PDB file of C-alpha atoms and ligand atoms in Angstrom:
ATOM      1  CA  UNK W 359       7.686  -7.928 -19.670  1.00  0.00           C
ATOM      2  CA  UNK W 360       4.465  -6.108 -18.906  1.00  0.00           C
ATOM      3  CA  UNK W 361       4.378  -2.348 -19.240  1.00  0.00           C
ATOM      4  CA  UNK W 362       4.810   0.219 -16.480  1.00  0.00           C
ATOM      5  CA  UNK W 363       1.688   1.069 -14.479  1.00  0.00           C
ATOM      6  CA  UNK W 364       3.183   3.524 -12.000  1.00  0.00           C
ATOM      7  CA  UNK W 365       6.293   5.469 -12.935  1.00  0.00           C
ATOM      8  CA  UNK W 366       8.008   7.852 -10.554  1.00  0.00           C
ATOM      9  CA  UNK W 367      11.061   9.850 -11.513  1.00  0.00           C
ATOM     10  CA  UNK W 368      12.992  12.559  -9.693  1.00  0.00           C
ATOM     11  CA  UNK W 369      10.475  12.831  -6.867  1.00  0.00           C
ATOM     12  CA  UNK W 370      11.219  15.299  -4.077  1.00  0.00           C
ATOM     13  CA  UNK W 371       8.762  15.852  -1.227  1.00  0.00           C
ATOM     14  CA  UNK W 372       8.413  18.310   1.658  1.00  0.00           C
ATOM     15  CA  UNK W 373       6.350  18.964   4.778  1.00  0.00           C
ATOM     16  CA  UNK W 374       6.513  22.766   5.045  1.00  0.00           C
ATOM     17  CA  UNK W 375      10.282  23.478   5.030  1.00  0.00           C
ATOM     18  CA  UNK W 376      11.271  19.925   5.889  1.00  0.00           C
ATOM     19  CA  UNK W 377      12.701  18.149   2.829  1.00  0.00           C
ATOM     20  CA  UNK W 378      11.905  14.415   3.111  1.00  0.00           C
ATOM     21  CA  UNK W 379      12.290  12.705  -0.314  1.00  0.00           C
ATOM     22  CA  UNK W 380      15.243  13.299  -2.627  1.00  0.00           C
ATOM     23  CA  UNK W 381      15.135  12.348  -6.318  1.00  0.00           C
ATOM     24  CA  UNK W 382      13.220   9.114  -5.803  1.00  0.00           C
ATOM     25  CA  UNK W 383      12.672   6.916  -8.862  1.00  0.00           C
ATOM     26  CA  UNK W 384      10.459   3.837  -8.789  1.00  0.00           C
ATOM     27  CA  UNK W 385       8.386   1.705 -11.136  1.00  0.00           C
ATOM     28  CA  UNK W 386       5.503  -0.719 -10.641  1.00  0.00           C
ATOM     29  CA  UNK W 387       4.455  -2.793 -13.640  1.00  0.00           C
ATOM     30  CA  UNK W 388       0.910  -3.997 -14.364  1.00  0.00           C
ATOM     31  CA  UNK W 389      -0.003  -6.615 -11.778  1.00  0.00           C
ATOM     32  CA  UNK W 390       3.415  -6.493 -10.107  1.00  0.00           C
ATOM     33  CA  UNK W 391       3.969  -6.529  -6.350  1.00  0.00           C
ATOM     34  CA  UNK W 392       6.649  -4.116  -5.181  1.00  0.00           C
ATOM     35  CA  UNK W 393       7.934  -3.783  -1.623  1.00  0.00           C
ATOM     36  CA  UNK W 394       9.098  -0.447  -0.258  1.00  0.00           C
ATOM     37  CA  UNK W 395      11.358  -1.202   2.693  1.00  0.00           C
ATOM     38  CA  UNK W 396      13.089   1.156   5.095  1.00  0.00           C
ATOM     39  CA  UNK W 397      13.207   1.888   8.787  1.00  0.00           C
ATOM     40  CA  UNK W 398      10.975   4.374  10.631  1.00  0.00           C
ATOM     41  CA  UNK W 399      11.285   7.836   9.158  1.00  0.00           C
ATOM     42  CA  UNK W 400      12.878   6.660   5.880  1.00  0.00           C
ATOM     43  CA  UNK W 401      10.075   8.265   3.851  1.00  0.00           C
ATOM     44  CA  UNK W 402       7.884   5.275   2.913  1.00  0.00           C
ATOM     45  CA  UNK W 403       4.562   6.844   3.945  1.00  0.00           C
ATOM     46  CA  UNK W 404       5.581  10.146   2.370  1.00  0.00           C
ATOM     47  CA  UNK W 405       6.153   8.379  -0.934  1.00  0.00           C
ATOM     48  CA  UNK W 406       2.748   6.631  -0.856  1.00  0.00           C
ATOM     49  CA  UNK W 407       1.020   9.885   0.127  1.00  0.00           C
ATOM     50  CA  UNK W 408       2.822  11.760  -2.651  1.00  0.00           C
ATOM     51  CA  UNK W 409       1.382   9.306  -5.188  1.00  0.00           C
ATOM     52  CA  UNK W 410      -2.136  10.140  -3.887  1.00  0.00           C
ATOM     53  CA  UNK W 411      -1.459  13.860  -3.298  1.00  0.00           C
ATOM     54  CA  UNK W 412      -2.500  13.248   0.307  1.00  0.00           C
ATOM     55  CA  UNK W 413      -0.287  15.475   2.445  1.00  0.00           C
ATOM     56  CA  UNK W 414       3.277  16.287   1.444  1.00  0.00           C
ATOM     57  CA  UNK W 415       4.188  18.795  -1.259  1.00  0.00           C
ATOM     58  CA  UNK W 416       5.683  16.736  -4.063  1.00  0.00           C
ATOM     59  CA  UNK W 417       7.678  17.776  -7.122  1.00  0.00           C
ATOM     60  CA  UNK W 418       8.695  15.312  -9.815  1.00  0.00           C
ATOM     61  CA  UNK W 419       7.205  13.034 -12.453  1.00  0.00           C
ATOM     62  CA  UNK W 420       4.486  10.624 -11.309  1.00  0.00           C
ATOM     63  CA  UNK W 421       2.581   8.811 -14.071  1.00  0.00           C
ATOM     64  CA  UNK W 422      -0.115   6.152 -14.003  1.00  0.00           C
ATOM     65  CA  UNK W 423      -0.215   4.117 -17.218  1.00  0.00           C
ATOM     66  CA  UNK W 424       1.536   6.974 -18.995  1.00  0.00           C
ATOM     67  CA  UNK W 425      -0.795   9.667 -17.651  1.00  0.00           C
ATOM     68  CA  UNK W 426       0.876  12.409 -15.549  1.00  0.00           C
ATOM     69  CA  UNK W 427      -0.865  12.807 -12.185  1.00  0.00           C
ATOM     70  CA  UNK W 428       0.439  16.328 -11.512  1.00  0.00           C
ATOM     71  CA  UNK W 429      -2.389  18.690 -10.622  1.00  0.00           C
ATOM     72  CA  UNK W 430      -4.946  15.935 -10.013  1.00  0.00           C
ATOM     73  CA  UNK W 431      -6.566  15.885  -6.544  1.00  0.00           C
ATOM     74  CA  UNK W 432      -6.769  12.706  -4.445  1.00  0.00           C
ATOM     75  CA  UNK W 433     -10.322  11.713  -5.556  1.00  0.00           C
ATOM     76  CA  UNK W 434      -9.379  11.933  -9.241  1.00  0.00           C
ATOM     77  CA  UNK W 435      -6.356   9.728  -8.605  1.00  0.00           C
ATOM     78  CA  UNK W 436      -8.646   7.221  -6.887  1.00  0.00           C
ATOM     79  CA  UNK W 437     -10.941   7.239  -9.915  1.00  0.00           C
ATOM     80  CA  UNK W 438      -7.959   6.395 -12.094  1.00  0.00           C
ATOM     81  CA  UNK W 439      -7.508   3.216 -10.063  1.00  0.00           C
ATOM     82  CA  UNK W 440      -5.219   4.161  -7.165  1.00  0.00           C
ATOM     83  CA  UNK W 441      -6.122   3.207  -3.606  1.00  0.00           C
ATOM     84  CA  UNK W 442      -4.164   4.058  -0.472  1.00  0.00           C
ATOM     85  CA  UNK W 443      -4.715   2.069   2.719  1.00  0.00           C
ATOM     86  CA  UNK W 444      -3.100   4.432   5.246  1.00  0.00           C
ATOM     87  CA  UNK W 445      -1.237   3.229   8.310  1.00  0.00           C
ATOM     88  CA  UNK W 446      -3.822   4.692  10.716  1.00  0.00           C
ATOM     89  CA  UNK W 447      -6.548   2.495   9.122  1.00  0.00           C
ATOM     90  CA  UNK W 448      -9.405   4.988   9.560  1.00  0.00           C
ATOM     91  CA  UNK W 449     -12.187   2.488  10.201  1.00  0.00           C
ATOM     92  CA  UNK W 450     -15.344   4.419  11.140  1.00  0.00           C
ATOM     93  CA  UNK W 451     -15.974   3.362  14.771  1.00  0.00           C
ATOM     94  CA  UNK W 452     -19.750   3.848  14.798  1.00  0.00           C
ATOM     95  CA  UNK W 453     -20.465   2.116  11.506  1.00  0.00           C
ATOM     96  CA  UNK W 454     -20.596  -1.635  11.031  1.00  0.00           C
ATOM     97  CA  UNK W 455     -17.932  -3.442   9.048  1.00  0.00           C
ATOM     98  CA  UNK W 456     -20.470  -3.900   6.230  1.00  0.00           C
ATOM     99  CA  UNK W 457     -21.152  -0.132   6.186  1.00  0.00           C
ATOM    100  CA  UNK W 458     -17.435   0.620   6.259  1.00  0.00           C
ATOM    101  CA  UNK W 459     -16.990  -1.601   3.199  1.00  0.00           C
ATOM    102  CA  UNK W 460     -20.014  -0.160   1.360  1.00  0.00           C
ATOM    103  CA  UNK W 461     -18.696   3.382   1.782  1.00  0.00           C
ATOM    104  CA  UNK W 462     -15.593   2.488  -0.229  1.00  0.00           C
ATOM    105  CA  UNK W 463     -17.579   1.558  -3.332  1.00  0.00           C
ATOM    106  CA  UNK W 464     -17.928   5.160  -4.506  1.00  0.00           C
ATOM    107  CA  UNK W 465     -14.191   5.330  -5.268  1.00  0.00           C
ATOM    108  CA  UNK W 466     -14.480   2.768  -8.063  1.00  0.00           C
ATOM    109  CA  UNK W 467     -12.942   3.896 -11.343  1.00  0.00           C
ATOM    110  CA  UNK W 468     -15.310   4.712 -14.211  1.00  0.00           C
ATOM    111  CA  UNK W 469     -16.710   1.571 -15.788  1.00  0.00           C
ATOM    112  CA  UNK W 470     -15.651  -0.617 -12.852  1.00  0.00           C
ATOM    113  CA  UNK W 471     -18.276  -2.345 -10.693  1.00  0.00           C
ATOM    114  CA  UNK W 472     -17.252  -2.223  -7.039  1.00  0.00           C
ATOM    115  CA  UNK W 473     -17.253  -5.465  -5.064  1.00  0.00           C
ATOM    116  CA  UNK W 474     -20.290  -6.109  -2.856  1.00  0.00           C
ATOM    117  CA  UNK W 475     -20.003  -6.992   0.820  1.00  0.00           C
ATOM    118  CA  UNK W 476     -20.871 -10.616  -0.065  1.00  0.00           C
ATOM    119  CA  UNK W 477     -18.064 -10.722  -2.621  1.00  0.00           C
ATOM    120  CA  UNK W 478     -15.634  -9.283  -0.087  1.00  0.00           C
ATOM    121  CA  UNK W 479     -16.653 -11.990   2.409  1.00  0.00           C
ATOM    122  CA  UNK W 480     -15.954 -14.642  -0.214  1.00  0.00           C
ATOM    123  CA  UNK W 481     -12.506 -13.201  -0.860  1.00  0.00           C
ATOM    124  CA  UNK W 482     -11.709 -12.591   2.837  1.00  0.00           C
ATOM    125  CA  UNK W 483     -13.161 -15.511   4.805  1.00  0.00           C
ATOM    126  CA  UNK W 484     -11.852 -13.881   8.008  1.00  0.00           C
ATOM    127  CA  UNK W 485     -14.156 -10.861   7.434  1.00  0.00           C
ATOM    128  CA  UNK W 486     -17.460 -12.755   7.236  1.00  0.00           C
ATOM    129  CA  UNK W 487     -17.929 -13.271  10.992  1.00  0.00           C
ATOM    130  CA  UNK W 488     -17.183  -9.567  11.653  1.00  0.00           C
ATOM    131  CA  UNK W 489     -19.610  -8.050   9.215  1.00  0.00           C
ATOM    132  CA  UNK W 490     -22.234  -6.803  11.699  1.00  0.00           C
ATOM    133  CA  UNK W 491     -19.751  -5.515  14.269  1.00  0.00           C
ATOM    134  CA  UNK W 492     -19.179  -1.819  14.847  1.00  0.00           C
ATOM    135  CA  UNK W 493     -15.734  -0.466  14.014  1.00  0.00           C
ATOM    136  CA  UNK W 494     -14.917   0.213  17.682  1.00  0.00           C
ATOM    137  CA  UNK W 495     -15.567  -3.447  18.548  1.00  0.00           C
ATOM    138  CA  UNK W 496     -12.705  -4.676  16.362  1.00  0.00           C
ATOM    139  CA  UNK W 497      -9.234  -5.615  17.577  1.00  0.00           C
ATOM    140  CA  UNK W 498      -6.220  -3.968  15.946  1.00  0.00           C
ATOM    141  CA  UNK W 499      -5.677  -6.991  13.716  1.00  0.00           C
ATOM    142  CA  UNK W 500      -9.319  -7.086  12.654  1.00  0.00           C
ATOM    143  CA  UNK W 501      -9.242  -3.360  11.873  1.00  0.00           C
ATOM    144  CA  UNK W 502      -6.191  -3.849   9.707  1.00  0.00           C
ATOM    145  CA  UNK W 503      -7.872  -6.691   7.845  1.00  0.00           C
ATOM    146  CA  UNK W 504     -11.023  -4.604   7.285  1.00  0.00           C
ATOM    147  CA  UNK W 505      -8.879  -1.681   6.084  1.00  0.00           C
ATOM    148  CA  UNK W 506      -7.167  -3.895   3.499  1.00  0.00           C
ATOM    149  CA  UNK W 507     -10.495  -5.426   2.413  1.00  0.00           C
ATOM    150  CA  UNK W 508     -11.971  -1.942   2.095  1.00  0.00           C
ATOM    151  CA  UNK W 509      -9.023  -1.058  -0.125  1.00  0.00           C
ATOM    152  CA  UNK W 510     -10.071  -3.819  -2.522  1.00  0.00           C
ATOM    153  CA  UNK W 511     -13.779  -2.868  -2.764  1.00  0.00           C
ATOM    154  CA  UNK W 512     -13.257  -0.319  -5.546  1.00  0.00           C
ATOM    155  CA  UNK W 513     -11.097  -2.836  -7.446  1.00  0.00           C
ATOM    156  CA  UNK W 514      -8.055  -0.576  -7.830  1.00  0.00           C
ATOM    157  CA  UNK W 515      -5.392  -1.162 -10.473  1.00  0.00           C
ATOM    158  CA  UNK W 516      -2.768  -0.311  -7.882  1.00  0.00           C
ATOM    159  CA  UNK W 517      -3.084  -0.734  -4.130  1.00  0.00           C
ATOM    160  CA  UNK W 518      -0.809   1.308  -1.899  1.00  0.00           C
ATOM    161  CA  UNK W 519      -0.615  -0.458   1.467  1.00  0.00           C
ATOM    162  CA  UNK W 520       1.104   1.349   4.318  1.00  0.00           C
ATOM    163  CA  UNK W 521       2.562  -1.108   6.864  1.00  0.00           C
ATOM    164  CA  UNK W 522      -0.473  -3.397   7.129  1.00  0.00           C
ATOM    165  CA  UNK W 523       1.483  -5.887   9.277  1.00  0.00           C
ATOM    166  CA  UNK W 524       2.439  -3.359  11.950  1.00  0.00           C
ATOM    167  CA  UNK W 525       1.397  -4.388  15.446  1.00  0.00           C
ATOM    168  CA  UNK W 526      -0.267  -7.642  14.378  1.00  0.00           C
ATOM    169  CA  UNK W 527       0.260 -11.043  15.996  1.00  0.00           C
ATOM    170  CA  UNK W 528       2.510 -13.349  13.904  1.00  0.00           C
ATOM    171  CA  UNK W 529      -0.335 -15.725  13.003  1.00  0.00           C
ATOM    172  CA  UNK W 530      -2.530 -12.857  11.755  1.00  0.00           C
ATOM    173  CA  UNK W 531       0.418 -11.435   9.805  1.00  0.00           C
ATOM    174  CA  UNK W 532       0.753 -14.741   7.976  1.00  0.00           C
ATOM    175  CA  UNK W 533      -2.948 -14.910   7.147  1.00  0.00           C
ATOM    176  CA  UNK W 534      -2.979 -11.297   5.992  1.00  0.00           C
ATOM    177  CA  UNK W 535       0.029 -11.928   3.743  1.00  0.00           C
ATOM    178  CA  UNK W 536      -1.842 -14.868   2.188  1.00  0.00           C
ATOM    179  CA  UNK W 537      -4.931 -12.702   1.605  1.00  0.00           C
ATOM    180  CA  UNK W 538      -2.918  -9.911   0.017  1.00  0.00           C
ATOM    181  CA  UNK W 539      -1.159 -12.370  -2.247  1.00  0.00           C
ATOM    182  CA  UNK W 540      -4.460 -13.980  -3.292  1.00  0.00           C
ATOM    183  CA  UNK W 541      -5.972 -10.570  -4.057  1.00  0.00           C
ATOM    184  CA  UNK W 542      -3.082  -9.799  -6.353  1.00  0.00           C
ATOM    185  CA  UNK W 543      -3.482 -13.102  -8.145  1.00  0.00           C
ATOM    186  CA  UNK W 544      -7.263 -12.966  -8.394  1.00  0.00           C
ATOM    187  CA  UNK W 545      -7.828  -9.299  -9.198  1.00  0.00           C
ATOM    188  CA  UNK W 546      -4.647  -8.809 -11.187  1.00  0.00           C
ATOM    189  CA  UNK W 547      -4.094  -5.688  -9.075  1.00  0.00           C
ATOM    190  CA  UNK W 548      -0.611  -4.279  -8.694  1.00  0.00           C
ATOM    191  CA  UNK W 549       0.715  -3.581  -5.204  1.00  0.00           C
ATOM    192  CA  UNK W 550       3.108  -1.056  -3.727  1.00  0.00           C
ATOM    193  CA  UNK W 551       3.655  -2.168  -0.138  1.00  0.00           C
ATOM    194  CA  UNK W 552       5.462  -0.062   2.464  1.00  0.00           C
ATOM    195  CA  UNK W 553       6.736  -2.450   5.132  1.00  0.00           C
ATOM    196  CA  UNK W 554       9.349  -3.018   7.799  1.00  0.00           C
ATOM    197  CA  UNK W 555       8.309  -6.658   8.160  1.00  0.00           C
ATOM    198  CA  UNK W 556      10.575  -8.282   5.559  1.00  0.00           C
ATOM    199  CA  UNK W 557       8.995 -11.740   5.662  1.00  0.00           C
ATOM    200  CA  UNK W 558       5.507 -10.276   5.159  1.00  0.00           C
ATOM    201  CA  UNK W 559       6.755  -8.156   2.246  1.00  0.00           C
ATOM    202  CA  UNK W 560       8.579 -11.115   0.719  1.00  0.00           C
ATOM    203  CA  UNK W 561       5.395 -13.169   0.774  1.00  0.00           C
ATOM    204  CA  UNK W 562       3.328 -10.794  -1.353  1.00  0.00           C
ATOM    205  CA  UNK W 563       5.793  -8.982  -3.633  1.00  0.00           C
ATOM    206  CA  UNK W 564       8.390  -9.812  -6.305  1.00  0.00           C
ATOM    207  CA  UNK W 565      10.560  -6.721  -6.292  1.00  0.00           C
ATOM    208  CA  UNK W 566      12.179  -4.529  -3.639  1.00  0.00           C
ATOM    209  CA  UNK W 567      13.045  -0.862  -3.221  1.00  0.00           C
ATOM    210  CA  UNK W 568      14.936   0.129  -0.113  1.00  0.00           C
ATOM    211  CA  UNK W 569      14.642   3.710   1.150  1.00  0.00           C
ATOM    212  CA  UNK W 570      16.978   5.404   3.579  1.00  0.00           C
ATOM    213  CA  UNK W 571      16.706   9.050   4.614  1.00  0.00           C
ATOM    214  CA  UNK W 572      14.454   9.766   1.643  1.00  0.00           C
ATOM    215  CA  UNK W 573      16.696   8.188  -0.994  1.00  0.00           C
ATOM    216  CA  UNK W 574      16.514   4.867  -2.856  1.00  0.00           C
ATOM    217  CA  UNK W 575      19.614   2.955  -1.740  1.00  0.00           C
ATOM    218  CA  UNK W 576      18.780  -0.386  -3.409  1.00  0.00           C
ATOM    219  CA  UNK W 577      16.353  -1.833  -5.930  1.00  0.00           C
ATOM    220  CA  UNK W 578      16.208  -5.390  -7.197  1.00  0.00           C
ATOM    221  CA  UNK W 579      14.566  -8.785  -6.966  1.00  0.00           C
ATOM    222  CA  UNK W 580      14.314 -10.659  -3.657  1.00  0.00           C
ATOM    223  CA  UNK W 581      17.236 -12.966  -4.595  1.00  0.00           C
ATOM    224  CA  UNK W 582      19.310  -9.846  -5.346  1.00  0.00           C
ATOM    225  CA  UNK W 583      18.264  -8.381  -1.990  1.00  0.00           C
ATOM    226  CA  UNK W 584      19.191 -11.617  -0.194  1.00  0.00           C
ATOM    227  CA  UNK W 585      22.575 -11.713  -1.911  1.00  0.00           C
ATOM    228  CA  UNK W 586      23.489  -8.530  -0.006  1.00  0.00           C
ATOM    229  CA  UNK W 587      22.858  -9.267   3.684  1.00  0.00           C
ATOM    230  CA  UNK W 588      24.588  -6.017   4.662  1.00  0.00           C
ATOM    231  CA  UNK W 589      21.527  -4.115   3.353  1.00  0.00           C
ATOM    232  CA  UNK W 590      19.437  -5.535   6.190  1.00  0.00           C
ATOM    233  CA  UNK W 591      21.921  -4.725   8.930  1.00  0.00           C
ATOM    234  CA  UNK W 592      22.717  -1.290   7.567  1.00  0.00           C
ATOM    235  CA  UNK W 593      19.267  -0.045   6.577  1.00  0.00           C
ATOM    236  CA  UNK W 594      16.656  -2.116   8.406  1.00  0.00           C
ATOM    237  CA  UNK W 595      18.033  -3.147  11.788  1.00  0.00           C
ATOM    238  CA  UNK W 596      16.670  -1.023  14.606  1.00  0.00           C
TER     239      UNK W 596
HETATM  240  N1  ADP G 400       3.026  15.415   8.667  1.00  0.00           N
HETATM  241  C1  ADP G 400       4.346  15.566   8.797  1.00  0.00           C
HETATM  242  N2  ADP G 400       4.889  16.784   9.072  1.00  0.00           N
HETATM  243  C2  ADP G 400       6.218  16.966   9.184  1.00  0.00           C
HETATM  244  N3  ADP G 400       7.127  15.984   9.038  1.00  0.00           N
HETATM  245  C3  ADP G 400       6.668  14.747   8.783  1.00  0.00           C
HETATM  246  C4  ADP G 400       5.264  14.477   8.644  1.00  0.00           C
HETATM  247  N4  ADP G 400       5.111  13.155   8.372  1.00  0.00           N
HETATM  248  C5  ADP G 400       6.353  12.640   8.347  1.00  0.00           C
HETATM  249  N5  ADP G 400       7.297  13.578   8.588  1.00  0.00           N
HETATM  250  C6  ADP G 400       8.753  13.378   8.592  1.00  0.00           C
HETATM  251  O1  ADP G 400       9.139  12.921   7.307  1.00  0.00           O
HETATM  252  C7  ADP G 400      10.136  11.902   7.412  1.00  0.00           C
HETATM  253  C8  ADP G 400       9.639  10.643   6.694  1.00  0.00           C
HETATM  254  O2  ADP G 400       8.516  10.169   7.396  1.00  0.00           O
HETATM  255  P1  ADP G 400       7.622   8.984   6.838  1.00  0.00           P
HETATM  256  O3  ADP G 400       7.383   9.151   5.389  1.00  0.00           O
HETATM  257  O4  ADP G 400       6.434   8.886   7.721  1.00  0.00           O
HETATM  258  O5  ADP G 400       8.595   7.712   7.050  1.00  0.00           O
HETATM  259  P2  ADP G 400       8.227   6.162   7.156  1.00  0.00           P
HETATM  260  O6  ADP G 400       6.858   5.981   6.661  1.00  0.00           O
HETATM  261  O7  ADP G 400       9.274   5.478   6.328  1.00  0.00           O
HETATM  262  O8  ADP G 400       8.364   5.807   8.604  1.00  0.00           O
HETATM  263  C9  ADP G 400      10.399  11.713   8.910  1.00  0.00           C
HETATM  264  O9  ADP G 400      11.526  12.458   9.232  1.00  0.00           O
HETATM  265  C10 ADP G 400       9.158  12.261   9.556  1.00  0.00           C
HETATM  266  O10 ADP G 400       9.456  12.780  10.829  1.00  0.00           O
HETATM  267 MG1   MG G 401       5.209   5.158   7.573  1.00  0.00          MG
END
């Protein structure tokens, strides 16, 4: 068993007076892929943002490789090897794809050489033909791909991906799942993936947490998840 990379215990989170997460506990080991499932409004994005200190007010223990993150601002957390790819993608519309990728290099942790645009193109063959396009010229699927690739540039130890498959055509979803899986294998990066697309999540993770109304209602391996089909109907069906 490899050691814990991200450890969360007793996490509560709020937006102003609205209490959204309740005593959440979760662990991601070095290099592990963990899926965070749950329907709209379950608290998945709030959990990822709490790890980055990017929005909600969070109280509880969050540690990266044994180091408490409390009090550290978002940029410091990035320098420790955390990278959030938010659901709204945030591709700069009037910069090229290459420039969008280059901008991400500054978030590399100390002592880590960020990946060049050429290296990104090697890792994401689907990006190469897009490299000179402006952000606004990309389709939704292409933007999502560029956002994920940009998340890899700084070579994070843990990638936090927020619903990368949302709104993508099934064929693109499959290709993106392959890319994400390959990145994990090649870079040895761990992954915490918020998703509602179960087949996408299954393809690039080995462990599952299920959130409902801000609480963890299940955690286990994919076979353990599959052994309880009622989880899907009760917590994921729309
Ligand atoms: N910026 C915000 N301000 C106030 N409430 C929010 C904000 N973002 C999310 N919420 C609320 O927090 C709850 C969890 O939302 P969220 O974490 O986005 O869920 P998910 O990502 O699982 O769809 C929802 O009830 C949502 O309405
Ligand atoms: Mg969300």
